[in-house]
mmCIF file of C-alpha atoms in Angstrom:
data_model
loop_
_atom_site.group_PDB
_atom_site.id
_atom_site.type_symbol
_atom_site.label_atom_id
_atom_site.label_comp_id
_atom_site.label_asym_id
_atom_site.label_seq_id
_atom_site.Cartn_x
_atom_site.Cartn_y
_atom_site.Cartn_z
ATOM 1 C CA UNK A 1 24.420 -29.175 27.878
ATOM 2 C CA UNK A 2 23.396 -27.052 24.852
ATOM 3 C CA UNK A 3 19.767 -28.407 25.442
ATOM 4 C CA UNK A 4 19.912 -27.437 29.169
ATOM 5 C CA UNK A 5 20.901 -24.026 28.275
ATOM 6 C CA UNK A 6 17.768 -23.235 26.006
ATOM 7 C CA UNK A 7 15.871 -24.641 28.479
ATOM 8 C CA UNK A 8 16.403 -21.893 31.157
ATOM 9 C CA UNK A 9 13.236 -19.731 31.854
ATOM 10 C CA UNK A 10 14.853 -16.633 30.606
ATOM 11 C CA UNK A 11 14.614 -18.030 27.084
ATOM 12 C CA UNK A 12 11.143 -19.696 27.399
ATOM 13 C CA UNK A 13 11.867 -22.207 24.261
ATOM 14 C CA UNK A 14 12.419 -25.577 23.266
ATOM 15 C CA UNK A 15 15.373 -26.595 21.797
ATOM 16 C CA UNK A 16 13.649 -26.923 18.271
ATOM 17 C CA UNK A 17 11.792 -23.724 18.503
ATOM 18 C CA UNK A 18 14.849 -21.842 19.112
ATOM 19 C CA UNK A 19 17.003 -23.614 16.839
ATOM 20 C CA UNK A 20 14.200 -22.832 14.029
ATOM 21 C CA UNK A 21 14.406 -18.986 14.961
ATOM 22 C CA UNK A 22 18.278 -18.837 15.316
ATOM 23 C CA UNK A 23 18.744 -20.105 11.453
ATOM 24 C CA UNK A 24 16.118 -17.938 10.445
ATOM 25 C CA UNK A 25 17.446 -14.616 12.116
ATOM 26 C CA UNK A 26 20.795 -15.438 10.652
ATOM 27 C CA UNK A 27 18.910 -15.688 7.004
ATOM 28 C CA UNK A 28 16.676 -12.696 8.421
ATOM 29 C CA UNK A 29 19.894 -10.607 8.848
ATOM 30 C CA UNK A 30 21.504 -11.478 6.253
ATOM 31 C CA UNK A 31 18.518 -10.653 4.182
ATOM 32 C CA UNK A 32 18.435 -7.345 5.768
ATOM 33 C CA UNK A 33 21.968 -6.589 4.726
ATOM 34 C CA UNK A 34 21.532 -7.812 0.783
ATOM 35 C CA UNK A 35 18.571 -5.501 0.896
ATOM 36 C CA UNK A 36 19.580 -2.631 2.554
ATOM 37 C CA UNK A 37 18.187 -1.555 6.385
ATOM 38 C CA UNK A 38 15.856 0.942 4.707
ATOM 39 C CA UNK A 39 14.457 -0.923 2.088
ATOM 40 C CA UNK A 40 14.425 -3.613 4.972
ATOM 41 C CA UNK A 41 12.305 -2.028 7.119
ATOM 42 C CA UNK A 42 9.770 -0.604 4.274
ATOM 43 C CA UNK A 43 9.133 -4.427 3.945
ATOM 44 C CA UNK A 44 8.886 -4.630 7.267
ATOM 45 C CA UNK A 45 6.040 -1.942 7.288
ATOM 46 C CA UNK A 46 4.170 -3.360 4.585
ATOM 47 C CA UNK A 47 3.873 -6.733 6.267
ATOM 48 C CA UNK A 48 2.305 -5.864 9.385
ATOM 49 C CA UNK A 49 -0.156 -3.326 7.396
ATOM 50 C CA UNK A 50 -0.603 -6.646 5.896
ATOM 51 C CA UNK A 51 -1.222 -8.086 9.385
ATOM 52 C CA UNK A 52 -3.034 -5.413 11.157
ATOM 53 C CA UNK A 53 -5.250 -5.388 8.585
ATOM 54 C CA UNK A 54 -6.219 -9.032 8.307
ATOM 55 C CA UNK A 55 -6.590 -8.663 11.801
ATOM 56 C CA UNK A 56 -8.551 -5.851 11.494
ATOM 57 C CA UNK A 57 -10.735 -7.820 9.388
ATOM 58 C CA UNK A 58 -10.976 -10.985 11.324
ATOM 59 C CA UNK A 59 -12.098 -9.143 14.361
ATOM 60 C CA UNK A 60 -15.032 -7.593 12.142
ATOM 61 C CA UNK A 61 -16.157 -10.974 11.126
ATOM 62 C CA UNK A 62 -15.048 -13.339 13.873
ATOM 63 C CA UNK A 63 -18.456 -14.132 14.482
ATOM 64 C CA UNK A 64 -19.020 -15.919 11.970
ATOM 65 C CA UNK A 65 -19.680 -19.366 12.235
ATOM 66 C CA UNK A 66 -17.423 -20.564 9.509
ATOM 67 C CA UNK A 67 -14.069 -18.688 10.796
ATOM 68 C CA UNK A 68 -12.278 -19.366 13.683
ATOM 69 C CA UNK A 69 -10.529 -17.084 16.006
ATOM 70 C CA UNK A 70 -6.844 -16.860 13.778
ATOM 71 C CA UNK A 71 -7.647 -18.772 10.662
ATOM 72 C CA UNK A 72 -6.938 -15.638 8.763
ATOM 73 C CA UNK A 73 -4.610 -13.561 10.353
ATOM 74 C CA UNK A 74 -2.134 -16.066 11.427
ATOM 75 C CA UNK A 75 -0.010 -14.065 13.425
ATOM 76 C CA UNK A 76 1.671 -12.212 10.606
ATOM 77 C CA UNK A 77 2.706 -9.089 12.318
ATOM 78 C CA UNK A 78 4.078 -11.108 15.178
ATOM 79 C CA UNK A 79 5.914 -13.907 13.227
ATOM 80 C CA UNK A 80 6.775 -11.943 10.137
ATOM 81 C CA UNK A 81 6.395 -8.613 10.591
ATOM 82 C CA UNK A 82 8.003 -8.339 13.955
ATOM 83 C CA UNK A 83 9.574 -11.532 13.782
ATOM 84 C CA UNK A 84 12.614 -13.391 11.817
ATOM 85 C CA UNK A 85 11.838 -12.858 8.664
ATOM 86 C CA UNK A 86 11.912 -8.197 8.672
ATOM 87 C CA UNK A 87 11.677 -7.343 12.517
ATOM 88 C CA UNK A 88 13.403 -4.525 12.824
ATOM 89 C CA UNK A 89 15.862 -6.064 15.179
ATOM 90 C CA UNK A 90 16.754 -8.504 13.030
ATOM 91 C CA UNK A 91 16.909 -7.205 9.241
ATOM 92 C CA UNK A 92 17.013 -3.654 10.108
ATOM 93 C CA UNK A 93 19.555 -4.269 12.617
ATOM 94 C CA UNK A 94 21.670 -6.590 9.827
ATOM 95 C CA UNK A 95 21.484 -4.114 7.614
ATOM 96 C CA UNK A 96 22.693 -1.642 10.009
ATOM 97 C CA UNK A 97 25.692 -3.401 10.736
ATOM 98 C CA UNK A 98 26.567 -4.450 7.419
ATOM 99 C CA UNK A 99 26.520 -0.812 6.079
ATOM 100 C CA UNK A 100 28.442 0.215 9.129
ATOM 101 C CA UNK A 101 31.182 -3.150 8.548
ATOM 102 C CA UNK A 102 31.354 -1.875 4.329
ATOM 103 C CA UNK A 103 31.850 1.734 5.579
ATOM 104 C CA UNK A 104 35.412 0.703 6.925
ATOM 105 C CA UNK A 105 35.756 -2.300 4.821
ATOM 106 C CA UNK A 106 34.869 -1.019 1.018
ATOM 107 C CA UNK A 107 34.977 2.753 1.101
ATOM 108 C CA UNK A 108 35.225 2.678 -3.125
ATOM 109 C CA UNK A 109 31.669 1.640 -2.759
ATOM 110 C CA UNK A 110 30.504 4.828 -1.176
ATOM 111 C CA UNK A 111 28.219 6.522 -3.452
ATOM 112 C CA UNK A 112 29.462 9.758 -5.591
ATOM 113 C CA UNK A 113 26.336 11.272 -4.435
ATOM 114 C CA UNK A 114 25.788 10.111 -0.423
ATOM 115 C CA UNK A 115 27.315 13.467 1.722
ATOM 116 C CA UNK A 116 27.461 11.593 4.797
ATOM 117 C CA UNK A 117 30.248 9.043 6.108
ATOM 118 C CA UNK A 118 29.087 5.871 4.036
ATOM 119 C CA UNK A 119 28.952 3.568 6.573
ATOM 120 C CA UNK A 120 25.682 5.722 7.559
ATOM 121 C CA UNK A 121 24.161 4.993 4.054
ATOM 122 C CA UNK A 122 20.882 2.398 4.915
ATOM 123 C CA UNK A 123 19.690 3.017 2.017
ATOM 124 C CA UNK A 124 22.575 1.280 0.071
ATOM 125 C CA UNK A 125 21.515 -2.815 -0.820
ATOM 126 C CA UNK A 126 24.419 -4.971 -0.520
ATOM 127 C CA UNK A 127 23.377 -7.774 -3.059
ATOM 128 C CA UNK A 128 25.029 -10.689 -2.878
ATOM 129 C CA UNK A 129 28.942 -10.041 -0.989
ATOM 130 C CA UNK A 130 29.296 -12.684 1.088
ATOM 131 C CA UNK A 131 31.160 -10.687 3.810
ATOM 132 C CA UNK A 132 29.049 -7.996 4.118
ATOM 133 C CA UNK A 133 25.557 -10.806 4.446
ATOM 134 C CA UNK A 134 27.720 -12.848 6.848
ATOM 135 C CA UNK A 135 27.724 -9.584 8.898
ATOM 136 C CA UNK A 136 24.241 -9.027 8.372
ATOM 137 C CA UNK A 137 23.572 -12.577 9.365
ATOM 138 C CA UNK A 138 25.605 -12.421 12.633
ATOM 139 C CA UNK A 139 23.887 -8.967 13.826
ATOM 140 C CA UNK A 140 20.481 -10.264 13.056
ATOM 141 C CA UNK A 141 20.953 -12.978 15.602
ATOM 142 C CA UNK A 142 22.483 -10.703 18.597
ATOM 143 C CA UNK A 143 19.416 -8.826 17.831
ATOM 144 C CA UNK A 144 17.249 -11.786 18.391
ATOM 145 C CA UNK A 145 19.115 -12.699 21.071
ATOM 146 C CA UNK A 146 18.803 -9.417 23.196
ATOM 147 C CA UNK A 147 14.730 -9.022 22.156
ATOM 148 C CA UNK A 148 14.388 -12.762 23.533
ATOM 149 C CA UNK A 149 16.753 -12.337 26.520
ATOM 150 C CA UNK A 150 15.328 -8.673 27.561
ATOM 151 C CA UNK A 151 11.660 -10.258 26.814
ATOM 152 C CA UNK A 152 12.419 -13.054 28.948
ATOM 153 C CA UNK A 153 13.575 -10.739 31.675
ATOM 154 C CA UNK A 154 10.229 -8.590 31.747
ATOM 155 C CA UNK A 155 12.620 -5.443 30.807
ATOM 156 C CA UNK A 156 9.446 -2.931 30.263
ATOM 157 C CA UNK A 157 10.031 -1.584 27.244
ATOM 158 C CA UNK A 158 9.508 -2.297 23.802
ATOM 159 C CA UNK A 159 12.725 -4.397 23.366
ATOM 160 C CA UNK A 160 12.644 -4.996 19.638
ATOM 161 C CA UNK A 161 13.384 -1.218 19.969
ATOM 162 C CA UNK A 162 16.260 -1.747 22.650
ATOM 163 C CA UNK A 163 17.879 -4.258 20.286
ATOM 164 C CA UNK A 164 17.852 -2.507 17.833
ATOM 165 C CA UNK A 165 19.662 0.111 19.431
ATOM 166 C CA UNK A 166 22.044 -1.896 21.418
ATOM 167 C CA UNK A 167 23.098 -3.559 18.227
ATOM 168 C CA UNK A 168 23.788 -0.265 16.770
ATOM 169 C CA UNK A 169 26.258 0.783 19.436
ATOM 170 C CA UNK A 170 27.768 -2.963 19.070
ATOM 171 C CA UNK A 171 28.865 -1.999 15.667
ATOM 172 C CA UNK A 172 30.036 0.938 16.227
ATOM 173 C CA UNK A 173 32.523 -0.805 18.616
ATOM 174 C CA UNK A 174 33.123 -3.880 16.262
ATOM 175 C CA UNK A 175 34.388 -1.793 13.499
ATOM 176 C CA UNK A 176 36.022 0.643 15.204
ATOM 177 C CA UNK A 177 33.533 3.825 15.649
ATOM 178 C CA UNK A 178 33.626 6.580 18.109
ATOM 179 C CA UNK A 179 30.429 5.692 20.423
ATOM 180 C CA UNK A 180 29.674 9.558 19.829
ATOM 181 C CA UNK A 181 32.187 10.931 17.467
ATOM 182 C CA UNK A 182 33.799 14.885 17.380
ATOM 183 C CA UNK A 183 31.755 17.283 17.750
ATOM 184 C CA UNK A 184 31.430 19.763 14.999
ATOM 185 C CA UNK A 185 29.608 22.575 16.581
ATOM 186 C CA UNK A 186 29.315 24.204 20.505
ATOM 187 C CA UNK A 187 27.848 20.902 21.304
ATOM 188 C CA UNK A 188 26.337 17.770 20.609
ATOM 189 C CA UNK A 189 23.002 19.505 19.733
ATOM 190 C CA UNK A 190 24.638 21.962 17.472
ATOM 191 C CA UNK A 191 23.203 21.599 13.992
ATOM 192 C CA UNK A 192 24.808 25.031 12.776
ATOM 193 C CA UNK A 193 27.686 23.201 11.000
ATOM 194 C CA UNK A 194 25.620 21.536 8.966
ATOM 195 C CA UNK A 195 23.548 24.526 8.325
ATOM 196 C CA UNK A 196 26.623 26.167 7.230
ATOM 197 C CA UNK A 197 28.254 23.016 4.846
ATOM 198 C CA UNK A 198 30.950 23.094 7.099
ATOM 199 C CA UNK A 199 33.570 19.895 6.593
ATOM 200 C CA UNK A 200 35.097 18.188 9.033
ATOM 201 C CA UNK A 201 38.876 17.853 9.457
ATOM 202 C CA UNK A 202 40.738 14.814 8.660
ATOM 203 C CA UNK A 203 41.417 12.753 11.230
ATOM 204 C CA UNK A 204 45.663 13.458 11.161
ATOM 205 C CA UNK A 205 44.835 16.737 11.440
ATOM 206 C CA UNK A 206 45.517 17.749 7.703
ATOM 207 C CA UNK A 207 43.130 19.364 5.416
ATOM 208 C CA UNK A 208 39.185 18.910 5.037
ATOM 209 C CA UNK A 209 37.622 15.815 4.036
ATOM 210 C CA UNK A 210 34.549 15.851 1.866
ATOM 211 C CA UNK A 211 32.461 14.809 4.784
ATOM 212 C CA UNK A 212 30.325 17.285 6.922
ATOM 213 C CA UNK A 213 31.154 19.030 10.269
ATOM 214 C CA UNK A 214 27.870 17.554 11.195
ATOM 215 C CA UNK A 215 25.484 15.302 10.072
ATOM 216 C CA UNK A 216 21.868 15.558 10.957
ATOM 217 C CA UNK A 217 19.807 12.437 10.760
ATOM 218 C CA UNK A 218 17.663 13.756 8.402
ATOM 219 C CA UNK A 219 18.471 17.178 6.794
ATOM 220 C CA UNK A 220 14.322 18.359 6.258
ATOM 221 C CA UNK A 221 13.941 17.013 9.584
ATOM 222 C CA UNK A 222 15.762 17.969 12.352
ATOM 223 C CA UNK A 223 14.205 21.812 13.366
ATOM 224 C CA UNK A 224 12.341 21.840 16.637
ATOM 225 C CA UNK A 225 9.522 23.801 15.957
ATOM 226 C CA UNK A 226 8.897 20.986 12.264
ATOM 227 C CA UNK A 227 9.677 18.027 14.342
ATOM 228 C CA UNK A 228 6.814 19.171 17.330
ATOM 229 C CA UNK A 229 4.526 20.026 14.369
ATOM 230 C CA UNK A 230 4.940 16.565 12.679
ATOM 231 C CA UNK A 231 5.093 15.297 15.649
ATOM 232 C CA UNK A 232 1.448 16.400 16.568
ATOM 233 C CA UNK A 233 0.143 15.311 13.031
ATOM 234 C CA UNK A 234 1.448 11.875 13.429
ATOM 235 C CA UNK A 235 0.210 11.208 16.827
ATOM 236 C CA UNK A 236 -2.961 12.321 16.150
ATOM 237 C CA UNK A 237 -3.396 10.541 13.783
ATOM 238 C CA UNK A 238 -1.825 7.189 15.378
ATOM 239 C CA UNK A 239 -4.279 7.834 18.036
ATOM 240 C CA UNK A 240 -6.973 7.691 15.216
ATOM 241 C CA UNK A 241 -6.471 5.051 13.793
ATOM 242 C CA UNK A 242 -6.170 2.936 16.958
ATOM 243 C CA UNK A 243 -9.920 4.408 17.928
ATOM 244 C CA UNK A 244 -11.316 3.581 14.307
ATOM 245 C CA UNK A 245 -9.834 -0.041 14.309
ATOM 246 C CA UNK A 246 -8.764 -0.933 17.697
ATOM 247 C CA UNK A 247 -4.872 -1.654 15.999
ATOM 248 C CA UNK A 248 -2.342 0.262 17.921
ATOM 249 C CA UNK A 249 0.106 -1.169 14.532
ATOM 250 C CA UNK A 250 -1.502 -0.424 11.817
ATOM 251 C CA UNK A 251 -0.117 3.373 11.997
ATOM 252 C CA UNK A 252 3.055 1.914 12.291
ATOM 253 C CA UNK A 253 2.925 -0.088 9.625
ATOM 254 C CA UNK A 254 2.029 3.124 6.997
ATOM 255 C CA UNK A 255 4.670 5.403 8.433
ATOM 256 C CA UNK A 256 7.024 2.522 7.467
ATOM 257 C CA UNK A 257 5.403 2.002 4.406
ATOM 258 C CA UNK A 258 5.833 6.197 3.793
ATOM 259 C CA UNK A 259 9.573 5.316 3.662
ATOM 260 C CA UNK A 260 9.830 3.490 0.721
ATOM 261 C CA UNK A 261 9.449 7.245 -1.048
ATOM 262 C CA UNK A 262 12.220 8.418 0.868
ATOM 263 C CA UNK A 263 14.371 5.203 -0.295
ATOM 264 C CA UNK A 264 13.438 6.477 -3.828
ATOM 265 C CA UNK A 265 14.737 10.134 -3.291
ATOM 266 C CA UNK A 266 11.567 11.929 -2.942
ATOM 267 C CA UNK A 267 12.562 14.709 -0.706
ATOM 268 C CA UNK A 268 11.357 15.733 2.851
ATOM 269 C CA UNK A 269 9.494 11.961 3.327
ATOM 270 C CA UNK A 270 9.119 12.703 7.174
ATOM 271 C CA UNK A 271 10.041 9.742 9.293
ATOM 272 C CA UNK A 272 7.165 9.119 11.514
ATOM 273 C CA UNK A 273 6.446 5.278 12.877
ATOM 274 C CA UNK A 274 7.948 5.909 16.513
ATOM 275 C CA UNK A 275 5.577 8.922 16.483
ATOM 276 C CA UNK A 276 2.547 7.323 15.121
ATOM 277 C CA UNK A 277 3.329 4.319 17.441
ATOM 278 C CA UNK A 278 3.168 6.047 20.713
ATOM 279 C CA UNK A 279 0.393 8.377 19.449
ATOM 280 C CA UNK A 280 -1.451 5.031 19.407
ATOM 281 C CA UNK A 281 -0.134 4.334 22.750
ATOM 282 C CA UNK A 282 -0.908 7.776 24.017
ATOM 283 C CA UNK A 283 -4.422 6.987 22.795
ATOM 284 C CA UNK A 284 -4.663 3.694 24.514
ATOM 285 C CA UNK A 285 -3.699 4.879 27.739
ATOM 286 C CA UNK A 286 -6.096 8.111 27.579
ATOM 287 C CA UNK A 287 -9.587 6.381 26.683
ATOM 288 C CA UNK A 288 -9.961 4.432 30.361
ATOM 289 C CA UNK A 289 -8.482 7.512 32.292
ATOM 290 C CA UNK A 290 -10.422 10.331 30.195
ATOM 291 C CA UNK A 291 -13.236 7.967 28.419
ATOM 292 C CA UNK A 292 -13.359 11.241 25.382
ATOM 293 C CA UNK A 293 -12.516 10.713 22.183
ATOM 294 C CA UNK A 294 -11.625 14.139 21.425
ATOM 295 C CA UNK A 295 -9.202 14.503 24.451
ATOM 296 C CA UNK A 296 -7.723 11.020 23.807
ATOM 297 C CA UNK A 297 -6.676 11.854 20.431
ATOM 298 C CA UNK A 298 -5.259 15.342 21.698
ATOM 299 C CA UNK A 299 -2.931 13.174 24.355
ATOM 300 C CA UNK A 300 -2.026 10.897 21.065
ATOM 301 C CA UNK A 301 -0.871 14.076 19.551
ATOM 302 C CA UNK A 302 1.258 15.069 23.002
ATOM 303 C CA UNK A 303 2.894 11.506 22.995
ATOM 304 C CA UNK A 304 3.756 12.412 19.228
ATOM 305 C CA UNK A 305 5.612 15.059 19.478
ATOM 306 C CA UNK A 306 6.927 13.886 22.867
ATOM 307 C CA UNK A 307 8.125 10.615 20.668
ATOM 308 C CA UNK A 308 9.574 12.928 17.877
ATOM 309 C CA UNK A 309 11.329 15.363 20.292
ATOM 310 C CA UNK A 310 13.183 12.531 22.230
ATOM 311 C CA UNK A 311 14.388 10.753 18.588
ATOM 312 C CA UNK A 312 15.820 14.368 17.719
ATOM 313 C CA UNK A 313 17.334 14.744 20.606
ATOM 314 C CA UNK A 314 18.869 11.056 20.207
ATOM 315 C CA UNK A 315 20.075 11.717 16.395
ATOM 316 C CA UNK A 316 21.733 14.942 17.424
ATOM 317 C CA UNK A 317 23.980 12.930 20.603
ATOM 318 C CA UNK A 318 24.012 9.586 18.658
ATOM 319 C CA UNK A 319 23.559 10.284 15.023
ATOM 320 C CA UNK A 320 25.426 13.202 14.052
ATOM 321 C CA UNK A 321 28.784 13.145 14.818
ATOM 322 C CA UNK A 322 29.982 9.704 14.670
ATOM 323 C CA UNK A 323 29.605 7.077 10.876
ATOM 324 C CA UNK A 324 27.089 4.990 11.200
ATOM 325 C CA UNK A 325 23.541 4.788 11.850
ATOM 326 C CA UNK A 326 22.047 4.396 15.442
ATOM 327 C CA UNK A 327 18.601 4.388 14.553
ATOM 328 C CA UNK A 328 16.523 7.685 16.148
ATOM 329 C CA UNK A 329 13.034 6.475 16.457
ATOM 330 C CA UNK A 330 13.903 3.399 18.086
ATOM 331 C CA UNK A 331 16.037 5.422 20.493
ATOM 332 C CA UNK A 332 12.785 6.834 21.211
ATOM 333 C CA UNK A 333 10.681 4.181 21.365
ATOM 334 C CA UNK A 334 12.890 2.262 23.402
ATOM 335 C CA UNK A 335 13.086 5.258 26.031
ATOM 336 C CA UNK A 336 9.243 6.611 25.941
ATOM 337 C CA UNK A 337 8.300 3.005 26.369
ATOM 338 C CA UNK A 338 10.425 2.585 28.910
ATOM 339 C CA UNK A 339 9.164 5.407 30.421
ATOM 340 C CA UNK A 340 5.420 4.297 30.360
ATOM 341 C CA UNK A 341 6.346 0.980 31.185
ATOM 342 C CA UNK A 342 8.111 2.052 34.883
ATOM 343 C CA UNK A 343 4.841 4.324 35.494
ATOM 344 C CA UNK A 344 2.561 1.324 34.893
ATOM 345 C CA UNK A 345 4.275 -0.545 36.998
ATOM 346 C CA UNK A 346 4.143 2.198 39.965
ATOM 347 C CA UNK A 347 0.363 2.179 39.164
ATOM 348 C CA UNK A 348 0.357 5.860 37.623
ATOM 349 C CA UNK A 349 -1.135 4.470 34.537
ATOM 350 C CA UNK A 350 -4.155 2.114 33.395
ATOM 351 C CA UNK A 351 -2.287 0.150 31.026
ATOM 352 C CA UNK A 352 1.673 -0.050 29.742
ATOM 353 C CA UNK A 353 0.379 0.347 26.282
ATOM 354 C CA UNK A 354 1.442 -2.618 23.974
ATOM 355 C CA UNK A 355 3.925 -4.071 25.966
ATOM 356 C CA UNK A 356 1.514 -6.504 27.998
ATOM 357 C CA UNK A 357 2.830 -6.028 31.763
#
């Protein structure tokens, strides 16, 4: 029966296969979690630069007689990268859920200086607590799960991004989280609290807590007019980079990379893979409709800031107000490429981008 089961289409793998992948998501989120999500995902963007780049390479001297086609970049940013081992949906998303489990279960661990409710604290590696990487370990394979089911589907969007998000939401509801939480300000895109260090009010209705009205996602990040402007920066050059090297990745991979100087503490790291991603995409879509460079990599630059608006939109409904981490530029990812992805498929655009429809 259990054979049967991964045998259905929707999966699309052998018994063996999938048996491989399922013990190494649970080992992928549980690494996630003993890491930390952020820390997590900065290994996540140095292995597919890693990737991208031997790719990169191998397509420059493929012709070689001596080199076959993948004898150097053996699928790293798909099996690695994006796969068990730090895909997003699988470490990221165990780490997520760990932090979000320890924020109920081990509030002494909560950091004298983290502001914010610490089951939002993904920076925050859990070591070795064999609880907390047994949630990590659990998450990582619903993540895998939902990227393999939605894949299997043909849901068009980039479902490493979905799964990421829906496993958010799941732990929200596991542990007991408000989906959205109380609303601080006039409304869920009110960032004024916060702007004004106002605390929230305990729960029973007594005094203050410690923990802010509101909570931006990121606090040097979350002004319209600076999110459009890095927004346009980062999709630019996404866009570039895809033109110069024919990777629609490896922009990806340095925005993650960016992050491990936000993990240190430097201030105002902006986060900016979702917006170098769909610059990339916006790129790759322009060049057959347009054919010019110039006007390709001012659409990559539109999709940017397009990306950035829709993750700030998501932090302030998803992020703010509850205590733990839904992840913003997968929000937007997930929903831009979902987005592209139905337009393709009315035949409004050349291509869906990455996601191979």
């Amino acid at each position: 029966m259990f054979g049967t089961i991964l045998q259905i289409p929707i999966i699309g793998m052998e018994t063996e296969a999938f048996a491989v992948l399922l013990i190494a998501a649970l080992a992928g989120g549980a690494f996630g979690a003993a890491l930390g999500a952020l820390p997590s995902f900065v290994f996540t963007g140095f292995v597919v630069f890693l990737g991208e780049g031997l790719a990169v390479l191998e397509g420059e001297i493929g012709a070689a007689e001596a080199i076959g086609a993948g004898d150097i970049a053996t699928g790293i940013t798909d099996v690695i990268g994006f796969g068990a081992v730090t895909g997003p949906h699988i470490a990221f998303a165990g780490g997520v859920a760990a932090t979000a489990y320890a924020g109920k279960k081990y509030p002494e661990m909560d950091p004298a200086d983290w502001d914010y409710h610490f089951g939002k604290n993904i920076l925050y590696a859990f070591g070795t607590k064999p609880d907390i990487l047994a949630v990590g370990a659990l998450f990582g394979v619903l993540g895998m799960l939902i990227t393999q089911v939605m894949g299997g589907l043909g849901f068009p969007t980039d479902n490493i991004a979905l799964s990421v998000v829906a496993t958010a939401f799941l732990a929200r509801l596991a542990f007991g989280y408000p989906i959205v939480g109380r609303v601080g300000g006039s409304s869920v895109l009110d960032m004024s609290p916060f702007e004004r260090e106002e605390k929230r009010m305990a729960t029973d209705g007594g005094t203050q807590t410690d923990r802010l009205a509101t909570e931006p996602w990121l606090p040097h990040q979350y002004e319209w007019s600076g999110v459009t402007a890095i927004g346009i920066v980062g999709g630019i050059l996404g866009g570039f980079i895809w033109l110069e090297t024919g990777s629609i990745f490896l922009g990806y991979g340095i925005s993650a990379m960016s992050l491990l100087f936000l993990n240190l503490g430097v201030e105002k790291i902006p986060v900016t893979h979702h917006i170098t991603l769909l610059g990339a995409v916006g790129a790759v879509i322009a060049m057959p409709a347009i054919g010019s460079e110039p006007i390709a990599l001012l659409v990559a630059g539109a999709f940017g800031a397009i990306s950035g608006l829709i993750g700030e939109v998501s932090q302030r409904v998803f992020y703010s107000h509850s205590g733990t981490h839904v992840d913003p530029p997968a929000m937007a990812i997930a929903a831009f490429m979902f987005v592209l992805g139905l337009l393709y498929l009315a035949g409004l655009l050349p291509n869906s981008g990455y996601l191979g429809l």
